[in-house]
């Protein structure tokens, strides 16, 4: 979501004549797009602002904007920081170019956040944000041939640990006609993979002439010529409709990949997290998903060290990971977020060392499973969408060693590394897998 916001803002500024630089010392304006999901992410922003303070000493005219979730959460407090000139929340991304112009003209700090973030935004505001989204979606893509389209804003789930509903506001589904038109235009411009984004993307629901669901979107977007793969993230296991699985099973362009976080395997913890399902219901849903989409790749998120998590609760999580056999999991240490129900009502009582041990242990389990799973790919040829040169030098005793090492992903979201010309970036190629590890498949261009 943040990558998309950053891309929209930078292409809006590019159209106003700004140029992107990757060196802070060259910049006239520095924009920091922030995340509030864990304290660590916020700490890093403050440490960056500390560095920027030194830059500002030499160049007092340097303008610094802090945008995104942290801006909404801290508002005035952030604005009072010596380094900060502009603070704008995630529901104000369309105002950023104007805020910069005003700050330059008036030599004054600018603040734009939503006062009552949980209030349903008026329709005009929604269409303004939609217009911004549509106007600036085509300039800048995180990866060649790939684009994100937001289908929903905000979240109404209020998982007890989570800050998102308090910084991104209420859940709103964007009109299907606008989404479809965006997808069609992006495909025309050469985009081959579209990822639909929402905090709980499976609950997409738009009331027009009839009710449109995520399955309807998948079906419509599938018909667009030129598009090859369609993905959607992130799914919530509560109220997951079978129609989405059926769409995945029957529409060849919809990738057989589900990112569907369980967060914990213990019913006691799931209840305290306000997730709205039990471990048994989650496992039943995953079994059903695999029955409908037999080769489905499942990815998850887990939080370790949630308040009250005992060894027994933790073992239940370990058990769930073994039972579901995830393709990969993101593991997070619980971080109390100010204003959330968990932070207000529950003591952060799992010691830091225990959180750390549990984090390491779960990663070991996830990797064990992945290592065994990935071996089945040895000798197979897979279709890969090439992302570009690999940033990390992988050990790969393959052919074409005179060519750079490229990285790409399969429809199931497996990471594939192989040697080939950089000109393949953004293209689909076939790669024969020769070696595998827990995180990577290594291959040769077929
Ligand atoms: N809307 C998505 C993702 C939300 S944030 C979803 O519901 O799946 C991404 C991940 O961060 C979550 O899945 C959760 O595992 C983690 N997370 C959220 N709040 C957290 C907190 N307070 N401490 C640690 N991890 C957290
Ligand atoms: Fe946060 Fe839960 Fe909403 Fe995901 S579904 S954004 S974890 S409140």
Coordinates of C-alpha atoms and ligand atoms in Angstrom, one line a residue:
X1 CA 0.0 0.0 0.0
X2 CA 2.8 2.4 0.9
X3 CA 4.7 1.5 -2.3
X4 CA 1.7 2.5 -4.3
X5 CA 1.2 5.7 -2.3
X6 CA 4.9 6.6 -2.9
X7 CA 4.6 5.9 -6.6
X8 CA 1.5 8.1 -6.9
X9 CA 3.0 11.0 -5.1
X10 CA 6.3 10.9 -7.0
X11 CA 4.5 10.7 -10.4
X12 CA 2.2 13.6 -9.4
X13 CA 5.3 15.7 -8.5
X14 CA 7.1 14.6 -11.7
X15 CA 4.2 16.0 -13.7
X16 CA 4.7 19.3 -11.9
X17 CA 8.4 19.4 -13.1
X18 CA 10.1 17.8 -10.1
X19 CA 12.8 15.3 -10.7
X20 CA 13.5 12.2 -8.6
X21 CA 16.9 11.8 -7.0
X22 CA 18.1 9.0 -4.8
X23 CA 20.6 11.2 -2.9
X24 CA 19.3 13.2 0.1
X25 CA 22.2 15.7 -0.4
X26 CA 20.9 16.6 -3.9
X27 CA 17.3 17.1 -2.9
X28 CA 15.3 20.3 -2.6
X29 CA 12.4 18.3 -1.1
X30 CA 12.7 15.2 1.0
X31 CA 9.5 13.1 1.4
X32 CA 9.4 10.3 4.0
X33 CA 6.5 7.9 3.5
X34 CA 5.9 6.2 6.9
X35 CA 4.4 3.1 8.4
X36 CA 3.0 2.8 12.0
X37 CA 2.3 -0.9 12.2
X38 CA 5.3 -1.5 14.5
X39 CA 7.2 0.8 16.8
X40 CA 10.5 -0.1 15.1
X41 CA 9.3 1.4 11.8
X42 CA 8.5 4.7 13.6
X43 CA 11.8 4.7 15.4
X44 CA 13.6 4.6 12.0
X45 CA 11.8 7.6 10.8
X46 CA 12.9 9.6 13.9
X47 CA 16.4 8.5 13.3
X48 CA 16.2 9.6 9.7
X49 CA 14.8 13.0 10.8
X50 CA 17.9 13.3 13.1
X51 CA 20.2 12.9 10.1
X52 CA 18.2 15.4 8.1
X53 CA 18.6 18.0 10.9
X54 CA 22.3 18.1 10.0
X55 CA 21.5 18.5 6.3
X56 CA 19.2 21.4 7.1
X57 CA 21.9 23.2 9.0
X58 CA 23.8 23.7 5.7
X59 CA 20.7 24.2 3.6
X60 CA 17.9 25.9 5.5
X61 CA 15.7 26.0 2.4
X62 CA 15.5 22.2 2.2
X63 CA 11.9 21.1 2.6
X64 CA 11.0 18.0 4.5
X65 CA 7.6 16.3 4.3
X66 CA 6.5 13.3 6.5
X67 CA 3.5 11.6 4.9
X68 CA 1.6 8.4 5.6
X69 CA 0.3 6.6 8.7
X70 CA 2.7 8.1 11.2
X71 CA 1.8 11.6 10.0
X72 CA -1.9 10.8 10.7
X73 CA -1.1 9.2 14.0
X74 CA 1.2 12.0 15.4
X75 CA 0.0 15.1 13.5
X76 CA 1.1 18.3 15.4
X77 CA 3.7 16.4 17.4
X78 CA 5.6 15.5 14.2
X79 CA 5.1 19.0 12.8
X80 CA 6.8 20.5 15.9
X81 CA 10.0 18.5 15.1
X82 CA 12.8 20.8 13.9
X83 CA 13.4 18.9 10.7
X84 CA 9.8 18.7 9.6
X85 CA 8.0 21.3 7.3
X86 CA 5.0 19.3 6.1
X87 CA 2.8 16.6 7.7
X88 CA 0.2 14.9 5.5
X89 CA -1.8 11.7 6.3
X90 CA -2.5 8.7 4.0
X91 CA -5.9 10.2 3.2
X92 CA -4.3 13.4 2.0
X93 CA -1.9 12.0 -0.6
X94 CA -3.6 14.1 -3.3
X95 CA -2.8 17.3 -1.5
X96 CA 0.9 16.9 -1.3
X97 CA 2.0 18.8 -4.4
X98 CA -0.2 21.8 -3.2
X99 CA 1.2 21.6 0.3
X100 CA 4.8 21.7 -1.0
X101 CA 3.9 24.7 -3.2
X102 CA 2.3 26.5 -0.3
X103 CA 5.1 25.8 2.1
X104 CA 7.6 27.2 -0.4
X105 CA 5.5 30.3 -1.1
X106 CA 4.5 31.1 2.5
X107 CA 7.7 29.9 4.3
X108 CA 5.4 28.2 6.8
X109 CA 4.9 24.7 8.1
X110 CA 1.9 22.8 6.6
X111 CA -0.3 20.2 8.3
X112 CA -3.0 18.2 6.7
X113 CA -4.5 15.2 8.5
X114 CA -8.0 13.9 9.0
X115 CA -9.6 15.2 12.3
X116 CA -12.1 12.4 12.8
X117 CA -10.4 9.5 11.0
X118 CA -13.2 7.0 11.7
X119 CA -15.9 9.1 10.2
X120 CA -17.1 7.9 6.8
X121 CA -15.5 10.3 4.2
X122 CA -18.0 12.3 2.1
X123 CA -18.5 11.1 -1.5
X124 CA -16.7 14.1 -3.0
X125 CA -13.6 13.3 -1.0
X126 CA -13.7 9.8 -2.2
X127 CA -13.9 10.9 -5.9
X128 CA -11.1 13.4 -5.4
X129 CA -8.8 10.6 -4.1
X130 CA -10.0 8.3 -7.0
X131 CA -9.2 11.0 -9.5
X132 CA -5.7 11.4 -8.1
X133 CA -5.3 7.6 -8.2
X134 CA -6.4 7.4 -11.8
X135 CA -4.4 10.5 -13.0
X136 CA -1.0 9.3 -11.6
X137 CA -1.0 5.5 -11.8
X138 CA 0.8 5.1 -15.0
X139 CA 4.1 7.0 -14.7
X140 CA 6.0 5.1 -12.1
X141 CA 5.9 1.4 -11.4
X142 CA 7.8 -0.4 -8.8
X143 CA 8.8 -3.1 -11.3
X144 CA 8.7 -3.1 -15.1
X145 CA 5.4 -4.6 -16.5
X146 CA 3.8 -4.7 -13.0
X147 CA 1.3 -2.4 -11.4
X148 CA -0.7 -2.1 -8.2
X149 CA -4.3 -1.1 -8.2
X150 CA -5.9 -0.2 -4.9
X151 CA -9.4 -1.6 -4.8
X152 CA -10.2 -0.6 -1.2
X153 CA -9.1 2.0 1.3
X154 CA -9.1 1.7 5.0
X155 CA -10.1 -1.2 7.3
X156 CA -13.1 -1.9 9.6
X157 CA -11.7 -5.0 11.3
X158 CA -10.1 -3.6 14.5
X159 CA -7.8 -6.5 15.2
X160 CA -6.9 -5.5 18.8
X161 CA -3.2 -5.0 18.1
X162 CA -3.5 -3.1 14.9
X163 CA -3.1 0.7 14.2
X164 CA -4.3 0.6 10.6
X165 CA -8.1 1.4 11.2
X166 CA -7.0 4.5 13.2
X167 CA -4.7 5.8 10.5
X168 CA -6.2 4.8 7.2
X169 CA -9.8 5.3 8.2
X170 CA -13.0 3.3 7.5
X171 CA -13.2 0.6 4.8
X172 CA -14.3 2.0 1.4
X173 CA -14.5 -0.1 -1.8
X174 CA -13.7 1.8 -5.0
X175 CA -16.1 1.7 -8.0
X176 CA -15.6 -1.4 -10.2
X177 CA -15.9 0.7 -13.4
X178 CA -13.0 2.9 -12.3
X179 CA -10.8 -0.1 -11.3
X180 CA -11.6 -1.9 -14.6
X181 CA -10.8 1.2 -16.6
X182 CA -7.5 1.6 -14.8
X183 CA -6.6 -2.0 -15.4
X184 CA -7.5 -1.7 -19.1
X185 CA -5.4 1.4 -19.6
X186 CA -2.4 0.0 -17.7
X187 CA -2.6 -3.2 -19.9
X188 CA -2.6 -1.0 -23.0
X189 CA 0.6 0.7 -21.7
X190 CA 2.3 -2.7 -21.4
X191 CA 1.5 -3.8 -17.9
X192 CA 1.4 -7.6 -17.7
X193 CA 0.7 -8.2 -14.0
X194 CA -1.7 -6.3 -11.9
X195 CA -1.9 -6.7 -8.1
X196 CA -5.2 -5.7 -6.5
X197 CA -4.6 -4.1 -3.1
X198 CA -6.8 -3.9 0.1
X199 CA -6.2 -4.5 3.8
X200 CA -8.8 -7.2 3.6
X201 CA -9.1 -7.5 -0.1
X202 CA -11.6 -10.4 0.0
X203 CA -14.2 -8.2 1.6
X204 CA -14.3 -5.9 -1.4
X205 CA -18.0 -5.1 -1.9
X206 CA -19.4 -2.3 -4.1
X207 CA -23.1 -1.5 -4.2
X208 CA -24.0 -0.3 -7.6
X209 CA -26.7 -1.6 -9.9
X210 CA -25.9 -4.8 -8.1
X211 CA -23.4 -5.9 -5.5
X212 CA -19.9 -6.4 -7.0
X213 CA -17.4 -8.6 -5.2
X214 CA -13.7 -9.5 -5.6
X215 CA -14.7 -12.5 -7.7
X216 CA -16.5 -10.1 -10.1
X217 CA -13.4 -7.9 -10.3
X218 CA -11.2 -10.9 -11.0
X219 CA -13.6 -12.1 -13.7
X220 CA -13.8 -8.8 -15.4
X221 CA -10.1 -7.9 -15.3
X222 CA -9.3 -11.4 -16.6
X223 CA -10.9 -10.4 -19.9
X224 CA -8.4 -7.6 -20.5
X225 CA -6.2 -8.4 -23.4
X226 CA -2.4 -8.2 -22.7
X227 CA -2.7 -8.8 -19.0
X228 CA -1.1 -12.1 -18.1
X229 CA -1.2 -12.4 -14.3
X230 CA -3.6 -11.0 -11.7
X231 CA -2.9 -11.2 -8.0
X232 CA -4.6 -9.8 -4.9
X233 CA -3.4 -9.1 -1.4
X234 CA -4.1 -9.3 1.6
X235 CA -6.9 -11.7 2.4
X236 CA -8.6 -12.0 5.8
X237 CA -9.7 -15.5 6.8
X238 CA -13.0 -14.4 8.3
X239 CA -15.9 -14.5 5.7
X240 CA -13.7 -15.7 2.9
X241 CA -16.1 -16.5 0.0
X242 CA -15.8 -19.6 -2.1
X243 CA -16.5 -17.5 -5.2
X244 CA -12.9 -16.2 -4.9
X245 CA -11.5 -19.7 -4.8
X246 CA -13.6 -20.7 -7.8
X247 CA -12.4 -17.7 -9.7
X248 CA -8.8 -18.7 -9.0
X249 CA -9.5 -22.3 -10.1
X250 CA -11.2 -21.3 -13.4
X251 CA -9.6 -18.1 -14.5
X252 CA -6.1 -18.9 -15.9
X253 CA -4.8 -15.4 -15.3
X254 CA -5.6 -15.4 -11.6
X255 CA -2.4 -16.6 -9.8
X256 CA -2.9 -19.6 -7.5
X257 CA -1.4 -17.7 -4.5
X258 CA -3.1 -16.6 -1.3
X259 CA -1.6 -14.3 1.3
X260 CA -3.9 -15.1 4.2
X261 CA -2.5 -14.3 7.6
X262 CA -3.6 -16.4 10.6
X263 CA -1.6 -14.3 13.2
X264 CA -1.8 -17.2 15.8
X265 CA -2.7 -20.8 16.1
X266 CA -4.1 -20.5 19.6
X267 CA -7.9 -19.9 20.0
X268 CA -7.3 -18.0 23.2
X269 CA -4.9 -15.6 21.4
X270 CA -7.1 -15.3 18.3
X271 CA -10.0 -14.3 20.5
X272 CA -7.9 -11.7 22.3
X273 CA -6.7 -10.4 18.9
X274 CA -10.3 -10.0 17.8
X275 CA -9.6 -11.9 14.6
X276 CA -13.1 -13.4 14.3
X277 CA -12.2 -17.1 13.6
X278 CA -10.8 -20.1 15.4
X279 CA -7.7 -22.1 14.4
X280 CA -10.0 -25.0 13.4
X281 CA -12.0 -22.7 11.1
X282 CA -8.9 -21.3 9.6
X283 CA -7.5 -24.8 8.9
X284 CA -10.8 -25.9 7.4
X285 CA -10.8 -22.9 5.1
X286 CA -7.2 -23.7 4.0
X287 CA -8.2 -27.4 3.3
X288 CA -11.2 -26.2 1.3
X289 CA -9.0 -23.7 -0.6
X290 CA -6.6 -26.6 -1.5
X291 CA -9.5 -28.8 -2.6
X292 CA -10.7 -26.2 -5.0
X293 CA -7.3 -24.9 -6.1
X294 CA -5.1 -28.0 -5.8
X295 CA -1.7 -26.4 -6.4
X296 CA -2.4 -23.3 -4.3
X297 CA 0.5 -21.6 -2.6
X298 CA -0.4 -20.2 0.8
X299 CA 1.6 -17.4 2.6
X300 CA 0.9 -16.1 6.1
X301 CA 1.7 -13.6 8.8
X302 CA 2.2 -14.5 12.5
X303 CA 2.6 -12.3 15.6
X304 CA 4.7 -13.8 18.4
X305 CA 4.6 -12.6 22.0
X306 CA 1.1 -11.2 21.9
X307 CA 0.0 -10.4 25.5
X308 CA -0.7 -13.6 27.5
X309 CA 0.9 -15.9 24.9
X310 CA 2.1 -19.0 26.8
X311 CA 4.4 -21.8 25.6
X312 CA 1.3 -23.8 24.9
X313 CA -0.2 -21.0 22.8
X314 CA 3.0 -20.7 20.9
X315 CA 3.1 -24.5 20.3
X316 CA -0.4 -24.2 18.8
X317 CA 1.0 -21.7 16.3
X318 CA 3.9 -24.0 15.5
X319 CA 1.4 -26.8 14.9
X320 CA -0.7 -24.6 12.6
X321 CA 2.4 -23.8 10.5
X322 CA 3.2 -27.5 10.1
X323 CA -0.4 -28.3 9.3
X324 CA -0.9 -25.6 6.7
X325 CA 2.5 -26.0 5.1
X326 CA 2.9 -22.4 4.1
X327 CA 5.0 -21.4 1.1
X328 CA 6.4 -18.6 3.3
X329 CA 5.5 -16.6 6.4
X330 CA 6.2 -13.2 7.7
X331 CA 6.8 -13.4 11.5
X332 CA 6.5 -10.3 13.7
X333 CA 7.2 -9.6 17.3
X334 CA 4.2 -8.0 19.0
X335 CA 4.6 -4.3 19.3
X336 CA 2.0 -2.4 21.4
X337 CA 0.5 0.5 19.3
X338 CA -0.8 3.5 21.2
X339 CA -4.6 3.7 21.2
X340 CA -5.3 0.1 20.1
X341 CA -7.4 -2.1 22.4
X342 CA -4.5 -4.5 23.1
X343 CA -2.2 -1.6 24.1
X344 CA -4.9 -0.1 26.4
X345 CA -6.2 -3.3 28.0
X346 CA -3.5 -5.9 27.9
X347 CA 0.0 -5.8 29.5
X348 CA 2.9 -6.4 27.0
X349 CA 3.9 -9.3 29.3
X350 CA 6.0 -11.6 27.1
X351 CA 9.7 -10.7 27.7
X352 CA 11.7 -9.4 24.7
X353 CA 14.0 -12.5 24.8
X354 CA 11.1 -14.9 24.6
X355 CA 9.6 -12.9 21.7
X356 CA 13.0 -13.2 20.0
X357 CA 13.3 -16.9 20.6
X358 CA 9.8 -17.6 19.4
X359 CA 10.5 -15.5 16.3
X360 CA 13.6 -17.5 15.5
X361 CA 11.9 -20.8 16.2
X362 CA 9.0 -20.1 13.8
X363 CA 11.3 -19.0 11.1
X364 CA 13.2 -22.3 11.5
X365 CA 9.9 -24.3 11.1
X366 CA 8.8 -22.2 8.1
X367 CA 12.2 -22.8 6.5
X368 CA 12.2 -26.5 7.2
X369 CA 8.8 -26.9 5.4
X370 CA 9.8 -24.6 2.5
X371 CA 13.1 -26.5 2.0
X372 CA 11.3 -29.8 1.7
X373 CA 8.5 -28.3 -0.5
X374 CA 10.8 -26.5 -2.9
X375 CA 12.8 -29.7 -3.7
X376 CA 9.9 -30.9 -5.8
X377 CA 10.7 -28.1 -8.3
X378 CA 14.1 -29.5 -9.2
X379 CA 14.2 -30.5 -12.8
X380 CA 10.9 -28.7 -13.6
X381 CA 10.5 -25.7 -16.0
X382 CA 8.6 -22.8 -14.6
X383 CA 7.2 -19.6 -16.1
X384 CA 8.8 -16.6 -14.5
X385 CA 8.1 -12.9 -14.7
X386 CA 11.5 -11.2 -14.6
X387 CA 11.9 -8.4 -12.1
X388 CA 15.4 -7.4 -13.0
X389 CA 19.0 -7.9 -11.9
X390 CA 19.3 -9.6 -8.5
X391 CA 20.6 -7.2 -5.8
X392 CA 22.1 -10.0 -3.8
X393 CA 24.8 -12.2 -5.4
X394 CA 23.4 -15.7 -5.1
X395 CA 25.5 -18.8 -5.5
X396 CA 24.3 -20.3 -8.7
X397 CA 26.3 -22.9 -10.5
X398 CA 24.3 -22.6 -13.7
X399 CA 25.0 -21.8 -17.3
X400 CA 25.2 -18.3 -18.9
X401 CA 27.6 -17.2 -16.1
X402 CA 28.9 -14.4 -18.4
X403 CA 25.4 -12.8 -18.1
X404 CA 24.0 -11.0 -15.0
X405 CA 22.0 -12.8 -12.4
X406 CA 18.3 -12.0 -12.7
X407 CA 15.5 -12.4 -10.3
X408 CA 11.8 -13.1 -11.0
X409 CA 8.7 -14.7 -9.6
X410 CA 6.5 -17.6 -10.6
X411 CA 2.6 -17.4 -10.6
X412 CA 2.8 -19.1 -7.2
X413 CA 5.1 -16.3 -6.0
X414 CA 8.2 -18.4 -5.8
X415 CA 11.4 -16.4 -6.2
X416 CA 13.6 -17.7 -9.0
X417 CA 17.2 -16.7 -9.7
X418 CA 19.0 -17.4 -13.0
X419 CA 21.5 -15.9 -15.3
X420 CA 20.4 -14.0 -18.4
X421 CA 20.5 -10.7 -20.3
X422 CA 19.1 -7.7 -18.4
X423 CA 16.9 -6.9 -21.4
X424 CA 14.5 -9.7 -20.2
X425 CA 13.3 -7.4 -17.3
X426 CA 9.5 -7.2 -17.4
X427 CA 9.2 -10.3 -19.6
X428 CA 7.9 -13.8 -19.1
X429 CA 10.5 -16.5 -19.6
X430 CA 10.8 -20.2 -18.9
X431 CA 13.4 -21.3 -16.4
X432 CA 14.5 -24.9 -15.7
X433 CA 15.1 -25.3 -11.9
X434 CA 18.4 -27.0 -11.1
X435 CA 18.7 -26.3 -7.4
X436 CA 16.5 -25.1 -4.5
X437 CA 16.7 -23.7 -1.0
X438 CA 14.1 -22.6 1.5
X439 CA 13.8 -19.1 0.0
X440 CA 14.9 -19.4 -3.6
X441 CA 14.7 -21.6 -6.7
X442 CA 17.9 -21.5 -8.9
X443 CA 17.6 -22.2 -12.5
X444 CA 18.7 -21.9 -16.1
X445 CA 17.0 -20.0 -18.9
X446 CA 15.2 -22.7 -20.9
Ligands
LIG1 N1 -4.4 -5.9 6.5 C1 -3.4 -6.9 6.5 C2 -2.0 -6.5 7.0 C3 -1.9 -5.5 8.1 S1 -0.4 -5.1 8.7 C4 -3.9 -8.1 7.2 O1 -4.9 -8.0 8.0 O2 -3.5 -9.2 6.9 C5 0.7 -6.4 8.3 C6 1.0 -7.4 9.4 O3 1.7 -6.7 10.4 C7 -0.2 -8.0 10.0 O4 -0.6 -9.1 9.3 C8 0.4 -8.5 11.4 O5 1.0 -9.7 11.3 C9 1.5 -7.4 11.6 N2 1.1 -6.5 12.7 C10 0.1 -5.6 12.7 N3 0.1 -5.0 13.9 C11 1.2 -5.4 14.6 C12 1.7 -5.1 15.9 N4 1.1 -4.2 16.7 N5 2.8 -5.8 16.3 C13 3.4 -6.7 15.5 N6 2.9 -7.0 14.3 C14 1.8 -6.4 13.8
LIG2 FE1 -5.1 -4.4 10.8 FE2 -6.7 -6.5 11.2 FE3 -7.4 -4.5 9.5 FE4 -5.4 -6.2 8.9 S1 -7.6 -6.7 9.1 S2 -5.3 -3.9 8.7 S3 -4.5 -6.6 10.9 S4 -7.2 -4.3 11.7

